[in-house]
Short mmCIF file of C-alpha atoms in Angstrom, two decimals:
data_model
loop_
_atom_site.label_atom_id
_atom_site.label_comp_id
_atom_site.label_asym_id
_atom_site.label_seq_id
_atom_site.Cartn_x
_atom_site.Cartn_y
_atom_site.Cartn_z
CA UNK Z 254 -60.08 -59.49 -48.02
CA UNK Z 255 -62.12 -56.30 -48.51
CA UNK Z 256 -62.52 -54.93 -51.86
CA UNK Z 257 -60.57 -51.60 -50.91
CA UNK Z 258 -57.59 -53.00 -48.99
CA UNK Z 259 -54.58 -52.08 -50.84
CA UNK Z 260 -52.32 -49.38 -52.52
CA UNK Z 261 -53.50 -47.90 -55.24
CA UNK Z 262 -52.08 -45.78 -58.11
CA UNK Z 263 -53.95 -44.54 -60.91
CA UNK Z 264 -52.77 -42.08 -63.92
CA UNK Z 265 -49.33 -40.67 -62.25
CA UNK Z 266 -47.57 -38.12 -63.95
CA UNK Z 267 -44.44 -36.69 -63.17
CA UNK Z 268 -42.23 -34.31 -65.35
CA UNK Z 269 -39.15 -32.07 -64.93
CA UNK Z 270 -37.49 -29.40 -66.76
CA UNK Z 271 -39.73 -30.50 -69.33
CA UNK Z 272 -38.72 -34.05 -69.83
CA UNK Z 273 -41.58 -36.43 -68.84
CA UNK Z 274 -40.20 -38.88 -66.31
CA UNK Z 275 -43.28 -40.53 -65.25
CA UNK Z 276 -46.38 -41.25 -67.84
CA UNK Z 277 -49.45 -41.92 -66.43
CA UNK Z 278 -48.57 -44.87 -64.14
CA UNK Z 279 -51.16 -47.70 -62.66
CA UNK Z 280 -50.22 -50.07 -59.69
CA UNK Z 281 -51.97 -51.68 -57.41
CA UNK Z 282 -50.14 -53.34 -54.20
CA UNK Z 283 -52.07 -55.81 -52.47
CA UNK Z 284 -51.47 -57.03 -48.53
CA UNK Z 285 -49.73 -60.09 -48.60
CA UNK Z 286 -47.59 -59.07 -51.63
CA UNK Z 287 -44.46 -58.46 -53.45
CA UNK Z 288 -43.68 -56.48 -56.06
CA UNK Z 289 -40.82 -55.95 -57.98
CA UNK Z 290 -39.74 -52.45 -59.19
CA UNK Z 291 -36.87 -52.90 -62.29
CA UNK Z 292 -35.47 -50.42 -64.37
CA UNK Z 293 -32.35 -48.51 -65.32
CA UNK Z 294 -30.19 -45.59 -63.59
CA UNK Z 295 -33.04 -42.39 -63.99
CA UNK Z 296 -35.79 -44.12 -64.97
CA UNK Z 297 -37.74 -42.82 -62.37
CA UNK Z 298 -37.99 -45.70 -59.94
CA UNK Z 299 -37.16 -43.57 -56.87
CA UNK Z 300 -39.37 -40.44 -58.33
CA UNK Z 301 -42.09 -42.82 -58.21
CA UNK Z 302 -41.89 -43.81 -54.45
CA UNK Z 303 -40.81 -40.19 -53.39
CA UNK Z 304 -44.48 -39.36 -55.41
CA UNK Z 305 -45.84 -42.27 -53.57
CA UNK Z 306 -44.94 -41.44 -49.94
CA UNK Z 307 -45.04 -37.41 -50.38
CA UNK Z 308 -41.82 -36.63 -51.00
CA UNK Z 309 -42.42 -35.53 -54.82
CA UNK Z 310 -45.61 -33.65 -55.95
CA UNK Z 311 -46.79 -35.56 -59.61
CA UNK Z 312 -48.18 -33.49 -61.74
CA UNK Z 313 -51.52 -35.54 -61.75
CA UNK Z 314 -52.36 -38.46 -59.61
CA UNK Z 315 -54.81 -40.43 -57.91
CA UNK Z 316 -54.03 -42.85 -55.00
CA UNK Z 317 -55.55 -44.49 -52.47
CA UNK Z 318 -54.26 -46.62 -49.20
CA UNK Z 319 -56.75 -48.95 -47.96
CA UNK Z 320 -59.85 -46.62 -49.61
CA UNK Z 321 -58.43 -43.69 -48.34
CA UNK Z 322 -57.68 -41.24 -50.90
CA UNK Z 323 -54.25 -39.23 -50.37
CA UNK Z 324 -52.12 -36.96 -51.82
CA UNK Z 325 -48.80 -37.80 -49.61
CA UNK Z 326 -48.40 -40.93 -48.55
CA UNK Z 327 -47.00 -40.67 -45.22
CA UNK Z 328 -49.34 -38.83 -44.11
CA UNK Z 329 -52.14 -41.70 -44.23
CA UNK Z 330 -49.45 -43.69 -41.40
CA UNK Z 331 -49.89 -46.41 -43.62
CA UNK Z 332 -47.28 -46.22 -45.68
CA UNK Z 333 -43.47 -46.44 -44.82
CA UNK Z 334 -40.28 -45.78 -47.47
CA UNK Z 335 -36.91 -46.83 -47.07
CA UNK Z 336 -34.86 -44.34 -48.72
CA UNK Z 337 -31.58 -45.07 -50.67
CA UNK Z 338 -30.09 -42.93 -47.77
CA UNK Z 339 -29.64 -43.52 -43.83
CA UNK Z 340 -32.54 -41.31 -42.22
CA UNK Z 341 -31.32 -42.41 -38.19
CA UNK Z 342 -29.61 -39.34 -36.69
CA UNK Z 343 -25.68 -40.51 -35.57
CA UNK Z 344 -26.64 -40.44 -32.22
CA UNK Z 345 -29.41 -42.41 -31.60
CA UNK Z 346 -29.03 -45.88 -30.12
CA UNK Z 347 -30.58 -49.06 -31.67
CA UNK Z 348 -32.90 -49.11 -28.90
CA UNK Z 349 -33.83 -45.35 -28.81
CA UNK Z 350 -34.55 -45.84 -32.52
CA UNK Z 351 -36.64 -49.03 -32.15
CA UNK Z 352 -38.52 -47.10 -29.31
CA UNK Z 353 -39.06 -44.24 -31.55
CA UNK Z 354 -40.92 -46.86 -34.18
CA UNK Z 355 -42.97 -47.69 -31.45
CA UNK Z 356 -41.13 -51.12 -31.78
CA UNK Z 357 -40.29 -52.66 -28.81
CA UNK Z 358 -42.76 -55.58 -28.51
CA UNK Z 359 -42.16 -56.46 -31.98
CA UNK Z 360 -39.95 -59.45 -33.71
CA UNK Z 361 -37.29 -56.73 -34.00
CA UNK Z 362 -35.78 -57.08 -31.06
CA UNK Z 363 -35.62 -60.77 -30.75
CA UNK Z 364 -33.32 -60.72 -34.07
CA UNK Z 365 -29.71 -61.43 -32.92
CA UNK Z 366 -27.44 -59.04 -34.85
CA UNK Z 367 -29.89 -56.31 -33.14
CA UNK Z 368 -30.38 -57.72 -29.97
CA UNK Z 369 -26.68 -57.64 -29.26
CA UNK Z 370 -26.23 -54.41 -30.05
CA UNK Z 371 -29.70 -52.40 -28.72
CA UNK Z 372 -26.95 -50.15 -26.73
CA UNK Z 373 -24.96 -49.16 -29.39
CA UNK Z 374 -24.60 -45.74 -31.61
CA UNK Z 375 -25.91 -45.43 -35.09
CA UNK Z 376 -22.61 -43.51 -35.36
CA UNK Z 377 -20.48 -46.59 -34.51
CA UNK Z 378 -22.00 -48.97 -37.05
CA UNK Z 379 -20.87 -50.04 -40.19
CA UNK Z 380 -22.28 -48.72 -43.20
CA UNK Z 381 -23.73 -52.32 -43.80
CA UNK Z 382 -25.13 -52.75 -40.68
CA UNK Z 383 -26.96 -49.66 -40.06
CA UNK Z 384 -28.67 -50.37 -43.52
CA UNK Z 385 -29.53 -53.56 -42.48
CA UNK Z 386 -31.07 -52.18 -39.01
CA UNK Z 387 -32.89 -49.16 -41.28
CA UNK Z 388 -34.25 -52.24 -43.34
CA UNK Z 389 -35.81 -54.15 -40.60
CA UNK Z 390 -36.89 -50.69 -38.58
CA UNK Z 391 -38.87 -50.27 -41.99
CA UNK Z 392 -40.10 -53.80 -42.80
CA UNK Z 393 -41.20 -54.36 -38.63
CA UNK Z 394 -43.02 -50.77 -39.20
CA UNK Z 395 -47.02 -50.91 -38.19
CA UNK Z 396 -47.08 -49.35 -41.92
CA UNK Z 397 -49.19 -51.94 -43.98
CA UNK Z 398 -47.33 -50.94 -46.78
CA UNK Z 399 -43.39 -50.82 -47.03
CA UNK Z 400 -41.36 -49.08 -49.97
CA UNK Z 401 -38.14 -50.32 -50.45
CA UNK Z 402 -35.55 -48.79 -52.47
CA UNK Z 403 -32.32 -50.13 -52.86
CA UNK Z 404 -32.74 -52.42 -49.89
CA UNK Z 405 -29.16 -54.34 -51.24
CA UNK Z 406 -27.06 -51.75 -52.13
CA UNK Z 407 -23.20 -52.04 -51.37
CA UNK Z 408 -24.48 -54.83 -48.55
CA UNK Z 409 -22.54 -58.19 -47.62
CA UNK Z 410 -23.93 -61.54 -49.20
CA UNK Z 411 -24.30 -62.39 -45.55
CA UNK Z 412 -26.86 -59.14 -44.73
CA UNK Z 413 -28.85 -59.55 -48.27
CA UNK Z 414 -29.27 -63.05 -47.24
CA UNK Z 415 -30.60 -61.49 -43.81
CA UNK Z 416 -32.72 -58.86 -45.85
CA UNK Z 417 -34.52 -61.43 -48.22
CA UNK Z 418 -35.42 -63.59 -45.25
CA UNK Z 419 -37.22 -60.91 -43.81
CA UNK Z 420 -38.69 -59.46 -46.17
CA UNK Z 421 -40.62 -63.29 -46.82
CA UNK Z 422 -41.38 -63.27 -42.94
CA UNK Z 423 -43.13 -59.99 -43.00
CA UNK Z 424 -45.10 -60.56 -46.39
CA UNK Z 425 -48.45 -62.20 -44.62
CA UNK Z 426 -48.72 -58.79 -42.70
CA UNK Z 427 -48.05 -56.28 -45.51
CA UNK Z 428 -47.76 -54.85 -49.29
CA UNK Z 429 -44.10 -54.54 -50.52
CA UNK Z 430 -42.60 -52.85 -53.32
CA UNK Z 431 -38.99 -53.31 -54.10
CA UNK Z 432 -36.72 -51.98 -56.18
CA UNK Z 433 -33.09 -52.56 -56.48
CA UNK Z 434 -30.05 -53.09 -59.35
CA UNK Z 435 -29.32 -55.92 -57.83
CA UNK Z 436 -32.52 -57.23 -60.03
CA UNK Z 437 -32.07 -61.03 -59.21
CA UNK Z 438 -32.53 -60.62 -55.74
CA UNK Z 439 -35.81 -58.56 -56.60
CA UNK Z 440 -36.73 -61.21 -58.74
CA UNK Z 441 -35.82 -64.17 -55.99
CA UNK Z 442 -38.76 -62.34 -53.65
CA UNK Z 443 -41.03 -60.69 -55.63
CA UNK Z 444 -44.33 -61.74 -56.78
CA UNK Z 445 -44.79 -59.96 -60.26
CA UNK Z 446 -42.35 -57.72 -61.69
CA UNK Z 447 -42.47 -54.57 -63.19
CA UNK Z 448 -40.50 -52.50 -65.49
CA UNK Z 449 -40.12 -48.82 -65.90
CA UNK Z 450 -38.68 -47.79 -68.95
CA UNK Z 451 -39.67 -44.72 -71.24
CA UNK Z 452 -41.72 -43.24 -68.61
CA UNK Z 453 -44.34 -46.22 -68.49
CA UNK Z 454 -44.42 -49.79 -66.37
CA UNK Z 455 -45.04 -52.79 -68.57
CA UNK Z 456 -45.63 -55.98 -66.29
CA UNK Z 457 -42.62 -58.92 -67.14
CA UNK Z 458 -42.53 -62.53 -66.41
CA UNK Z 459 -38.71 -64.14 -66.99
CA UNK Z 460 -35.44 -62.56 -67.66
CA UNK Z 461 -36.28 -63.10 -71.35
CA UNK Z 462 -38.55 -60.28 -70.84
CA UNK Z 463 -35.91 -57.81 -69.33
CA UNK Z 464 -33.47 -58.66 -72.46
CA UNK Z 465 -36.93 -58.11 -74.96
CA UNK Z 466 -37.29 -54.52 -73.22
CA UNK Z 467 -33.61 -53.96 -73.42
CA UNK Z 468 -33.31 -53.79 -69.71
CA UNK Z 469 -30.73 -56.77 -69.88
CA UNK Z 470 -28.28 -57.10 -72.81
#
């Protein structure tokens, strides 16, 4: 693998109103990957993917995407985010959407649950299901590098199941980082973990770890 294929972030800052949310942050995502992103309610964990993809200016940073070095993620078309919140207009189709990824000769449409519904309104799903089809729209992405956040939120045991298996299937083609409260299902796919707590990431092992950094009581 070449020397200069991955995501990386070195020295980003982020602060508002004062208050210092983000401390000179490193990570580096490698292809093939999975990293876990834990941490409490306003730690910063989705400040630090909105500075990631573009959506957030830091107040210092340097990052790179495959040697490239960028200020806003999305813009290098490497990089994809799944928000915590739908992003497919109402009245879009599953298949309209999966064309609009430039999807259709991918593994997307050969899963079931989509398949049988590639006719159907976003607007006429459930909540859980049009998170689950946002998930895989993000994760079957040509991005080489997929931000999740909150992939599991307020989802069926049945579509996390669904989630986690893809998420494994897609790892040999791309760099993940996930973050979510539901922190043993991070933990069940990731491949390090991470914490972020008083504005710095400290690298954990167990779930001894998350009780010594007060994470877990």
């Amino acid at each position: 693998m070449p020397l200069d294929r991955y995501l990386y972030l070195d020295s980003l800052s982020y602060s508002r109103g004062g208050r210092m949310i983000l401390s000179g942050l490193f990570l580096e995502l490698e292809p093939s990957t999975i990293v876990g992103l834990l941490g409490r309610n306003g730690t910063g964990k989705s400040t630090l993917m909105n500075c990631i993809f573009g959506n957030c200016k830091p107040d210092f940073a340097y990052m790179k995407c495959d040697g490239q070095i960028f200020n806003q993620g999305y813009k290098t078309k490497k990089i994809t985010y799944l928000t915590q919140y739908s992003f497919i207009p109402k009245r879009l189709t599953l298949l309209r959407a999966i064309q609009y990824f430039d999807l259709e000769d991918s593994p997307i449409m050969d899963i079931d649950i989509v398949k049988d519904r590639l006719l159907s309104k976003i607007g006429d799903l459930s909540t859980g299901l049009v998170r689950l089809f946002e998930c895989l729209l993000v994760l079957y992405s040509k991005a080489n590098y997929c931000l999740l956040d909150e992939p599991f939120s307020g989802l069926s045991p049945l579509y996390i199941d669904m989630i986690k298996q893809h998420i494994l299937a897609v790892k040999s083609l791309k760099g993940i980082l996930i973050s979510d409260h539901y922190y043993t299902h991070v933990m069940d796919v990731s491949d390090r973990l991470l914490l972020l707590t008083g504005a710095s990431l400290k690298s954990v092992q167990k779930i001894e770890d998350l009780v010594l950094h007060q994470y877990l009581k």
